[in-house]
CSV table of C-alpha atoms and ligand atoms in Angstrom, one decimal:
chain,number,residue,atom,x,y,z
A,8,MET,CA,-26.5,-16.8,-12.8
A,9,ILE,CA,-27.8,-13.7,-12.7
A,10,GLU,CA,-29.3,-12.7,-16.3
A,11,LEU,CA,-27.2,-8.5,-16.8
A,12,SER,CA,-29.1,-8.1,-19.5
A,13,LEU,CA,-32.2,-6.9,-17.0
A,14,SER,CA,-30.3,-4.9,-14.5
A,15,LYS,CA,-32.1,-1.6,-15.1
A,16,LYS,CA,-29.2,0.1,-13.0
A,17,LEU,CA,-26.0,-1.0,-12.5
A,18,ILE,CA,-22.9,0.1,-10.6
A,19,ILE,CA,-19.8,-1.5,-11.8
A,20,LYS,CA,-16.7,-0.5,-9.4
A,21,ILE,CA,-13.1,-0.3,-11.0
A,22,GLY,CA,-10.0,-1.2,-8.9
A,23,SER,CA,-6.8,0.4,-9.0
A,24,SER,CA,-5.4,-2.6,-9.8
A,25,LEU,CA,-7.1,-2.3,-13.3
A,26,ILE,CA,-6.8,0.9,-13.7
A,27,VAL,CA,-2.9,1.1,-13.3
A,28,ASP,CA,-0.5,-2.0,-14.4
A,29,SER,CA,1.6,-2.5,-11.4
A,30,SER,CA,4.4,-3.1,-12.9
A,31,SER,CA,4.8,0.0,-15.6
A,32,SER,CA,2.6,1.5,-13.4
A,33,ARG,CA,1.1,3.0,-17.0
A,34,LEU,CA,-2.3,3.1,-18.2
A,35,ARG,CA,-4.0,-0.2,-18.7
A,36,ILE,CA,-6.0,1.6,-21.6
A,37,ASN,CA,-6.9,-1.0,-24.1
A,38,TRP,CA,-8.9,-2.6,-21.2
A,39,LEU,CA,-10.1,0.8,-20.8
A,40,LYS,CA,-11.4,1.0,-24.2
A,41,SER,CA,-12.8,-2.7,-24.6
A,42,LEU,CA,-14.3,-1.4,-20.9
A,43,ALA,CA,-16.4,1.6,-21.7
A,44,HIS,CA,-17.7,-0.7,-25.0
A,45,ASP,CA,-19.5,-2.7,-23.1
A,46,ILE,CA,-20.5,-0.3,-20.7
A,47,SER,CA,-22.0,0.8,-24.5
A,48,LYS,CA,-23.9,-2.1,-25.3
A,49,ALA,CA,-25.5,-2.0,-21.7
A,50,LYS,CA,-26.6,1.5,-22.6
A,51,LEU,CA,-28.0,0.6,-25.3
A,52,ARG,CA,-29.8,-1.7,-23.7
A,53,GLY,CA,-31.4,0.8,-22.0
A,54,THR,CA,-30.3,0.1,-18.7
A,55,ASP,CA,-28.0,3.3,-16.4
A,56,VAL,CA,-25.0,2.9,-16.0
A,57,ILE,CA,-22.5,4.3,-13.1
A,58,ILE,CA,-18.7,4.0,-12.5
A,59,VAL,CA,-17.4,4.1,-9.6
A,60,SER,CA,-13.5,4.6,-9.7
A,61,SER,CA,-10.2,4.3,-7.8
A,62,GLY,CA,-7.4,4.8,-9.3
A,63,ALA,CA,-6.2,9.1,-8.2
A,64,ILE,CA,-4.0,8.2,-6.1
A,65,ALA,CA,-1.9,5.2,-7.4
A,66,ILE,CA,-2.4,7.5,-11.0
A,67,GLY,CA,-0.8,10.4,-8.4
A,68,ARG,CA,1.9,9.0,-6.9
A,69,SER,CA,2.7,7.5,-10.4
A,70,ILE,CA,3.3,11.3,-12.2
A,71,LEU,CA,4.5,12.3,-8.3
A,72,ASN,CA,6.9,9.4,-8.4
A,73,LEU,CA,6.2,9.2,-5.0
A,74,ASP,CA,7.4,5.3,-4.6
A,75,ASN,CA,7.5,4.8,-0.9
A,76,ASP,CA,5.1,1.8,0.0
A,77,ASN,CA,3.0,3.7,3.0
A,78,LEU,CA,2.2,7.6,1.8
A,79,SER,CA,1.1,9.7,4.7
A,80,LEU,CA,-2.2,11.2,4.7
A,81,GLU,CA,-0.9,14.5,2.8
A,82,GLU,CA,1.1,12.8,0.0
A,83,SER,CA,-2.1,10.9,-0.5
A,84,GLN,CA,-4.3,14.2,-0.7
A,85,ALA,CA,-1.6,15.7,-3.1
A,86,ALA,CA,-1.9,12.7,-4.7
A,87,ALA,CA,-4.8,12.2,-5.6
A,88,ALA,CA,-5.4,16.0,-6.3
A,89,VAL,CA,-2.9,15.0,-9.1
A,90,GLY,CA,-4.0,11.8,-10.1
A,91,GLN,CA,-8.0,12.2,-10.4
A,92,ILE,CA,-7.6,15.4,-13.0
A,93,LYS,CA,-6.1,12.1,-15.2
A,94,LEU,CA,-8.7,9.8,-14.1
A,95,SER,CA,-11.9,11.0,-15.2
A,96,ARG,CA,-9.8,12.3,-18.7
A,97,VAL,CA,-9.4,8.7,-19.4
A,98,TYR,CA,-13.1,8.1,-18.9
A,99,GLN,CA,-14.3,11.0,-21.0
A,100,GLU,CA,-11.7,10.1,-23.9
A,101,VAL,CA,-13.0,6.0,-24.1
A,102,LEU,CA,-16.6,7.1,-23.5
A,103,GLY,CA,-16.8,10.0,-25.1
A,104,PRO,CA,-16.0,8.8,-28.6
A,105,LEU,CA,-18.6,5.8,-28.2
A,106,GLY,CA,-20.7,9.0,-27.5
A,107,ILE,CA,-20.8,8.7,-23.9
A,108,VAL,CA,-21.6,12.0,-21.4
A,109,THR,CA,-19.3,11.6,-18.6
A,110,ALA,CA,-19.5,13.4,-15.4
A,111,GLN,CA,-17.7,13.8,-12.1
A,112,VAL,CA,-19.0,13.7,-9.4
A,113,LEU,CA,-16.1,13.4,-5.4
A,114,LEU,CA,-18.3,12.3,-2.4
A,115,THR,CA,-17.4,11.9,0.7
A,116,LEU,CA,-17.8,10.2,4.0
A,117,GLU,CA,-20.2,12.6,5.3
A,118,ASP,CA,-22.2,12.8,1.7
A,119,SER,CA,-23.3,9.4,2.4
A,120,GLU,CA,-23.8,9.8,6.2
A,121,ASN,CA,-25.9,12.8,7.0
A,122,ARG,CA,-29.3,12.8,6.2
A,123,ARG,CA,-29.7,16.0,4.1
A,124,ARG,CA,-26.2,15.5,2.4
A,125,TYR,CA,-27.7,11.9,1.0
A,126,LEU,CA,-30.6,13.9,-0.1
A,127,ASN,CA,-27.9,15.7,-1.6
A,128,SER,CA,-26.5,13.4,-3.6
A,129,ARG,CA,-29.7,11.4,-4.2
A,130,SER,CA,-30.6,14.2,-6.9
A,131,THR,CA,-27.8,15.2,-8.0
A,132,LEU,CA,-27.2,11.5,-9.2
A,133,ASN,CA,-30.7,11.2,-10.3
A,134,MET,CA,-30.4,13.7,-12.7
A,135,LEU,CA,-27.6,12.7,-14.4
A,136,LEU,CA,-28.6,9.6,-15.1
A,137,SER,CA,-32.1,11.3,-16.6
A,138,LEU,CA,-29.9,13.2,-18.3
A,139,LYS,CA,-28.2,10.1,-20.1
A,140,VAL,CA,-24.4,10.6,-18.4
A,141,THR,CA,-23.1,8.3,-17.5
A,142,PRO,CA,-20.7,9.9,-14.0
A,143,ILE,CA,-18.0,8.5,-12.6
A,144,VAL,CA,-17.4,8.4,-8.7
A,145,ASN,CA,-14.8,8.5,-6.2
A,146,GLU,CA,-14.2,8.9,-3.3
A,147,ASN,CA,-13.2,12.9,-2.7
A,148,ASP,CA,-10.0,11.8,-1.5
A,149,THR,CA,-8.5,15.1,-1.3
A,150,VAL,CA,-10.5,16.9,0.7
A,151,ALA,CA,-11.0,13.2,3.3
A,152,THR,CA,-9.1,12.8,6.4
A,153,ASP,CA,-8.3,9.4,7.8
A,154,GLU,CA,-11.6,9.9,10.1
A,155,ILE,CA,-14.2,10.4,7.9
A,156,ARG,CA,-13.4,9.1,4.7
A,157,PHE,CA,-14.4,5.6,3.5
A,158,GLY,CA,-11.0,4.9,2.4
A,159,ASP,CA,-11.9,2.0,0.3
A,160,ASN,CA,-15.0,2.5,-2.9
A,161,ASP,CA,-16.2,-0.9,-2.3
A,162,ARG,CA,-18.3,0.7,0.2
A,163,LEU,CA,-19.5,4.1,-1.6
A,164,ALA,CA,-20.3,1.8,-4.5
A,165,ALA,CA,-22.1,0.5,-2.8
A,166,ARG,CA,-23.7,3.9,-1.0
A,167,VAL,CA,-24.2,4.8,-4.5
A,168,ALA,CA,-26.1,1.6,-5.6
A,169,GLN,CA,-28.4,2.4,-2.5
A,170,MET,CA,-28.8,6.7,-3.0
A,171,SER,CA,-30.0,6.0,-6.6
A,172,SER,CA,-31.3,2.8,-6.1
A,173,SER,CA,-29.5,-0.1,-7.9
A,174,ASP,CA,-29.8,-3.2,-8.9
A,175,LEU,CA,-26.7,-5.0,-9.5
A,176,LEU,CA,-23.5,-3.5,-7.9
A,177,ILE,CA,-20.6,-5.2,-10.4
A,178,LEU,CA,-16.9,-4.8,-8.0
A,179,LEU,CA,-14.6,-6.0,-10.7
A,180,SER,CA,-11.0,-6.7,-8.8
A,181,ASP,CA,-8.5,-9.0,-8.9
A,182,ILE,CA,-9.9,-12.1,-7.8
A,183,ASP,CA,-12.7,-13.5,-9.3
A,184,GLY,CA,-14.9,-14.4,-6.0
A,185,LEU,CA,-15.0,-14.9,-2.2
A,186,TYR,CA,-13.6,-18.9,-0.9
A,187,ASP,CA,-13.9,-20.2,2.0
A,188,GLN,CA,-9.9,-19.9,2.6
A,189,ASN,CA,-6.9,-16.8,0.8
A,190,PRO,CA,-6.8,-18.6,-1.9
A,191,HIS,CA,-3.2,-16.9,-1.6
A,192,HIS,CA,-2.4,-19.0,0.1
A,193,SER,CA,-3.9,-21.7,0.5
A,194,LYS,CA,-4.2,-24.3,-2.4
A,195,THR,CA,-7.1,-26.3,-1.0
A,196,ALA,CA,-9.2,-22.8,-0.9
A,197,LYS,CA,-12.8,-23.8,-2.3
A,198,HIS,CA,-15.1,-20.7,-4.5
A,199,ILE,CA,-18.6,-20.1,-3.0
A,200,PRO,CA,-20.3,-18.2,-6.4
A,201,LEU,CA,-23.4,-18.0,-4.3
A,202,VAL,CA,-24.0,-16.1,-0.6
A,203,THR,CA,-28.0,-16.2,0.7
A,204,GLU,CA,-27.0,-14.4,3.7
A,205,ILE,CA,-23.8,-12.3,5.6
A,206,ASN,CA,-23.7,-14.4,8.3
A,207,GLU,CA,-20.8,-15.0,11.0
A,208,GLU,CA,-19.7,-18.2,8.8
A,209,ILE,CA,-19.7,-16.1,5.6
A,210,MET,CA,-17.6,-13.0,7.3
A,211,ASN,CA,-15.2,-15.5,8.5
A,212,MET,CA,-14.1,-16.0,4.9
A,213,ALA,CA,-13.2,-12.6,4.5
A,214,GLY,CA,-9.5,-12.9,5.9
A,215,SER,CA,-7.6,-9.7,5.3
A,216,SER,CA,-6.3,-9.6,1.9
A,217,HIS,CA,-4.7,-6.5,0.2
A,218,TYR,CA,-2.8,-6.3,-3.1
A,219,GLU,CA,-0.3,-3.2,-4.2
A,220,TYR,CA,-2.9,-0.7,-4.9
A,221,ALA,CA,-6.6,-1.4,-3.8
A,222,SER,CA,-7.3,-0.2,0.1
A,223,GLY,CA,-9.6,-2.9,0.7
A,224,GLY,CA,-9.7,-6.7,0.5
A,225,MET,CA,-12.7,-9.1,1.4
A,226,VAL,CA,-14.0,-7.2,4.4
A,227,THR,CA,-14.8,-4.7,3.1
A,228,LYS,CA,-16.2,-6.2,-0.2
A,229,LEU,CA,-18.5,-8.2,3.0
A,230,GLU,CA,-19.6,-5.0,4.6
A,231,ALA,CA,-20.9,-3.6,0.8
A,232,ALA,CA,-22.4,-6.5,-0.3
A,233,LYS,CA,-24.5,-6.3,3.4
A,234,ILE,CA,-25.2,-2.5,2.2
A,235,SER,CA,-26.1,-3.4,-0.5
A,236,SER,CA,-28.3,-6.8,0.2
A,237,LEU,CA,-30.3,-3.8,2.4
A,238,SER,CA,-31.3,-2.5,-0.5
A,239,GLY,CA,-33.0,-4.8,-2.5
A,240,CYS,CA,-28.7,-4.5,-4.7
A,241,ASN,CA,-27.8,-8.0,-6.3
A,242,LEU,CA,-23.9,-7.8,-5.8
A,243,ILE,CA,-21.2,-9.9,-7.5
A,244,ILE,CA,-17.4,-10.0,-7.2
A,245,CYS,CA,-15.7,-11.0,-9.4
A,246,ASN,CA,-12.0,-10.9,-11.6
A,247,GLY,CA,-11.9,-8.1,-14.0
A,248,GLU,CA,-8.4,-7.6,-15.6
A,249,SER,CA,-9.3,-9.1,-19.2
A,250,GLU,CA,-9.9,-7.4,-21.5
A,251,HIS,CA,-14.3,-6.6,-21.9
A,252,PRO,CA,-14.8,-7.8,-18.5
A,253,ILE,CA,-18.8,-7.5,-18.3
A,254,LEU,CA,-19.1,-9.3,-21.4
A,255,GLU,CA,-17.4,-12.3,-19.8
A,256,LEU,CA,-19.3,-11.8,-17.1
A,257,SER,CA,-22.0,-12.4,-18.9
A,258,LYS,CA,-20.6,-15.3,-20.4
A,259,GLY,CA,-20.5,-17.6,-17.4
A,260,LYS,CA,-17.4,-16.1,-16.1
A,261,LYS,CA,-16.6,-17.3,-12.5
A,262,HIS,CA,-17.6,-15.1,-9.5
A,263,THR,CA,-19.0,-14.4,-6.6
A,264,ILE,CA,-23.0,-13.0,-6.4
A,265,PHE,CA,-24.8,-12.2,-3.3
A,266,LYS,CA,-28.0,-12.0,-3.4
A,267,ALA,CA,-30.3,-8.8,-2.1
A,268,ASN,CA,-32.6,-8.9,0.0
A,269,GLU,CA,-36.2,-10.4,-1.2
A,270,THR,CA,-37.7,-7.9,1.3
A,271,PRO,CA,-35.8,-4.6,1.0
A,272,LEU,CA,-36.6,-2.1,3.5
A,273,THR,CA,-38.0,1.4,2.7
A,274,ALA,CA,-35.7,4.1,1.6
A,275,ARG,CA,-35.5,5.7,4.5
A,276,LYS,CA,-34.7,2.4,6.9
A,277,LYS,CA,-32.2,1.4,4.2
A,278,TRP,CA,-29.9,5.0,5.0
A,279,ILE,CA,-30.5,4.4,8.4
A,280,ALA,CA,-29.3,0.3,8.6
A,281,ALA,CA,-26.4,0.6,6.6
A,282,GLY,CA,-24.9,3.3,8.5
A,283,LEU,CA,-21.6,4.2,8.8
A,284,ASN,CA,-21.0,6.7,11.2
A,285,ILE,CA,-23.4,7.1,14.6
A,286,LEU,CA,-21.6,10.3,15.6
A,287,GLY,CA,-23.7,11.1,19.2
A,288,LYS,CA,-25.6,9.2,21.8
A,289,LEU,CA,-28.9,10.2,23.5
A,290,ILE,CA,-29.5,9.1,26.5
A,291,VAL,CA,-32.6,8.2,27.8
A,292,ASP,CA,-34.9,8.0,30.9
A,293,ASN,CA,-36.9,4.6,31.6
A,294,GLY,CA,-40.6,6.7,30.3
A,295,ALA,CA,-38.9,7.4,26.9
A,296,SER,CA,-37.3,3.9,26.6
A,297,THR,CA,-40.9,2.8,27.1
A,298,ALA,CA,-42.2,4.0,24.4
A,299,LEU,CA,-39.7,4.4,21.5
A,300,LYS,CA,-39.6,0.5,22.1
A,301,ASN,CA,-43.4,0.6,21.2
A,302,GLY,CA,-42.2,2.8,18.3
A,303,SER,CA,-42.8,6.3,18.9
A,304,SER,CA,-39.9,8.9,18.2
A,305,LEU,CA,-38.2,11.0,21.3
A,306,LEU,CA,-39.6,13.5,23.3
A,307,PRO,CA,-37.0,16.1,24.6
A,308,ALA,CA,-38.6,15.3,28.5
A,309,GLY,CA,-37.3,12.2,27.5
A,310,VAL,CA,-33.8,12.7,26.8
A,311,VAL,CA,-31.3,13.2,30.1
A,312,LYS,CA,-28.1,13.6,28.8
A,313,VAL,CA,-26.2,14.4,25.2
A,314,GLU,CA,-22.4,12.9,24.4
A,315,GLY,CA,-20.8,13.3,21.2
A,316,ILE,CA,-20.4,16.1,17.7
A,317,PHE,CA,-23.5,15.4,16.0
A,318,GLU,CA,-24.4,17.6,12.7
A,319,LYS,CA,-28.6,18.0,12.1
A,320,GLY,CA,-29.2,14.9,10.7
A,321,ASP,CA,-26.8,12.5,12.0
A,322,LEU,CA,-27.2,9.3,13.3
A,323,VAL,CA,-27.3,9.1,17.3
A,324,GLU,CA,-27.6,6.1,18.9
A,325,ILE,CA,-30.4,6.2,22.3
A,326,LEU,CA,-29.5,4.3,24.7
A,327,ASP,CA,-31.1,4.0,28.4
A,328,GLN,CA,-29.8,4.7,32.0
A,329,ASN,CA,-28.2,1.3,32.8
A,330,GLY,CA,-25.8,2.0,28.8
A,331,ASN,CA,-28.4,-0.9,27.3
A,332,ILE,CA,-28.5,-0.1,23.3
A,333,ILE,CA,-32.0,0.7,22.2
A,334,GLY,CA,-31.9,1.0,19.0
A,335,SER,CA,-30.4,4.5,16.8
A,336,GLY,CA,-31.7,6.8,14.2
A,337,PRO,CA,-31.3,10.7,12.1
A,338,VAL,CA,-31.6,13.6,15.4
A,339,SER,CA,-33.2,16.5,15.0
A,340,TYR,CA,-30.8,19.4,16.5
A,341,THR,CA,-26.9,19.7,15.4
A,342,HIS,CA,-24.8,18.5,19.4
A,343,LEU,CA,-24.6,22.6,20.4
A,344,ARG,CA,-28.3,23.6,20.0
A,345,ALA,CA,-29.1,19.7,22.3
A,346,HIS,CA,-26.8,21.4,24.8
A,347,GLU,CA,-27.3,24.6,25.1
A,348,THR,CA,-31.5,24.0,25.5
A,349,ARG,CA,-30.1,21.2,28.0
A,350,GLY,CA,-31.2,18.1,25.7
A,351,ASN,CA,-34.2,19.5,24.3
A,352,LEU,CA,-34.1,17.6,20.7
A,353,VAL,CA,-36.0,15.0,19.0
A,354,CYS,CA,-34.7,12.2,17.8
A,355,ARG,CA,-36.9,9.2,15.4
A,356,LEU,CA,-35.4,5.8,16.2
A,357,VAL,CA,-35.6,4.3,13.1
A,358,ARG,CA,-32.8,1.2,13.8
A,359,GLU,CA,-34.2,-0.9,16.7
A,360,LYS,CA,-30.7,-3.0,18.5
A,361,LYS,CA,-30.6,-6.6,16.5
B,411,LIG,N1,-10.2,6.7,-3.9
B,411,LIG,C1,-8.6,6.2,-4.1
B,411,LIG,C2,-8.4,6.1,-5.1
B,411,LIG,O1,-9.0,7.0,-5.9
B,411,LIG,C3,-8.7,4.2,-3.7
B,411,LIG,C4,-9.5,4.0,-3.0
B,411,LIG,C5,-9.5,2.5,-3.0
B,411,LIG,O2,-8.8,1.5,-3.7
B,411,LIG,O3,-10.7,0.9,-3.7
B,411,LIG,O4,-7.3,6.5,-5.4
């Protein structure tokens, strides 16, 4: 059992189904007020809190009466643009009276995958926390396209936990944790209270649970748990539907906890290990391949071919001439410059092939 009061930096991720009532499409305002009280208590104890909240699309589609089951990308972007204003305002309305200042932070996948943008987002979050502000984070769905988007706030929340060096991430959901089988389909499904390693057996338990308003199922929650574990952050999945969800959890409400890796990687290695988007490939000669395996960085002369479209700071994969992956790392040049200079680029290998 995790002692919630010991957390110094806490991320609370809130799924759309908790913000919007699925039958009436109304905001669950009393629930939000109860959550605000829990957050205020945590802050009074000295815990920094970041909220990662879904709900923009669900709110927007109800305002716009978009009731078709599958929204097109453009409809989701429009719904998010309409819904996000209301989402931010409702947090301001429930937290403001408790003396909590809120800030809206909208991130895209590139803000976490490109090293320079990641560092930039990280300093904004840290500044907000040092000013005692509670950031309300969501994906910038209005500009996110199908190819470059998180699409679910579970992994976004894990990346935010990593950026802010948080020690606990709580995914408030409509399910009370991980089961060995889908509990909606099997009466004998067994709840798993503690996970110390996310191996194949655990991944196989995830299935593909989907709910009306949620984009992520158990699979994205396990992906999030992998990222946060590598970052030294514990992750809890619990059902947050009833009022005072954080207080209830601290009293022992059913949940699954994924324990953080006890020897977290350095900040730079954490970022690389959690990378979701490899944007290019560098094919290297035998000399460079041996040097990289011995821990050296990649020098220009070793690169024989460049594939893909990437910016400085993006993650690229490094392969030998037989197509074997040696590892990955952030690249120092854009693909254009890399091509212009005929492979004249340097890349520091940070993640070795597992
Ligand atoms: N960013 C989406 C929204 O605000 C939600 C993504 C998710 O359901 O995880 O509507």
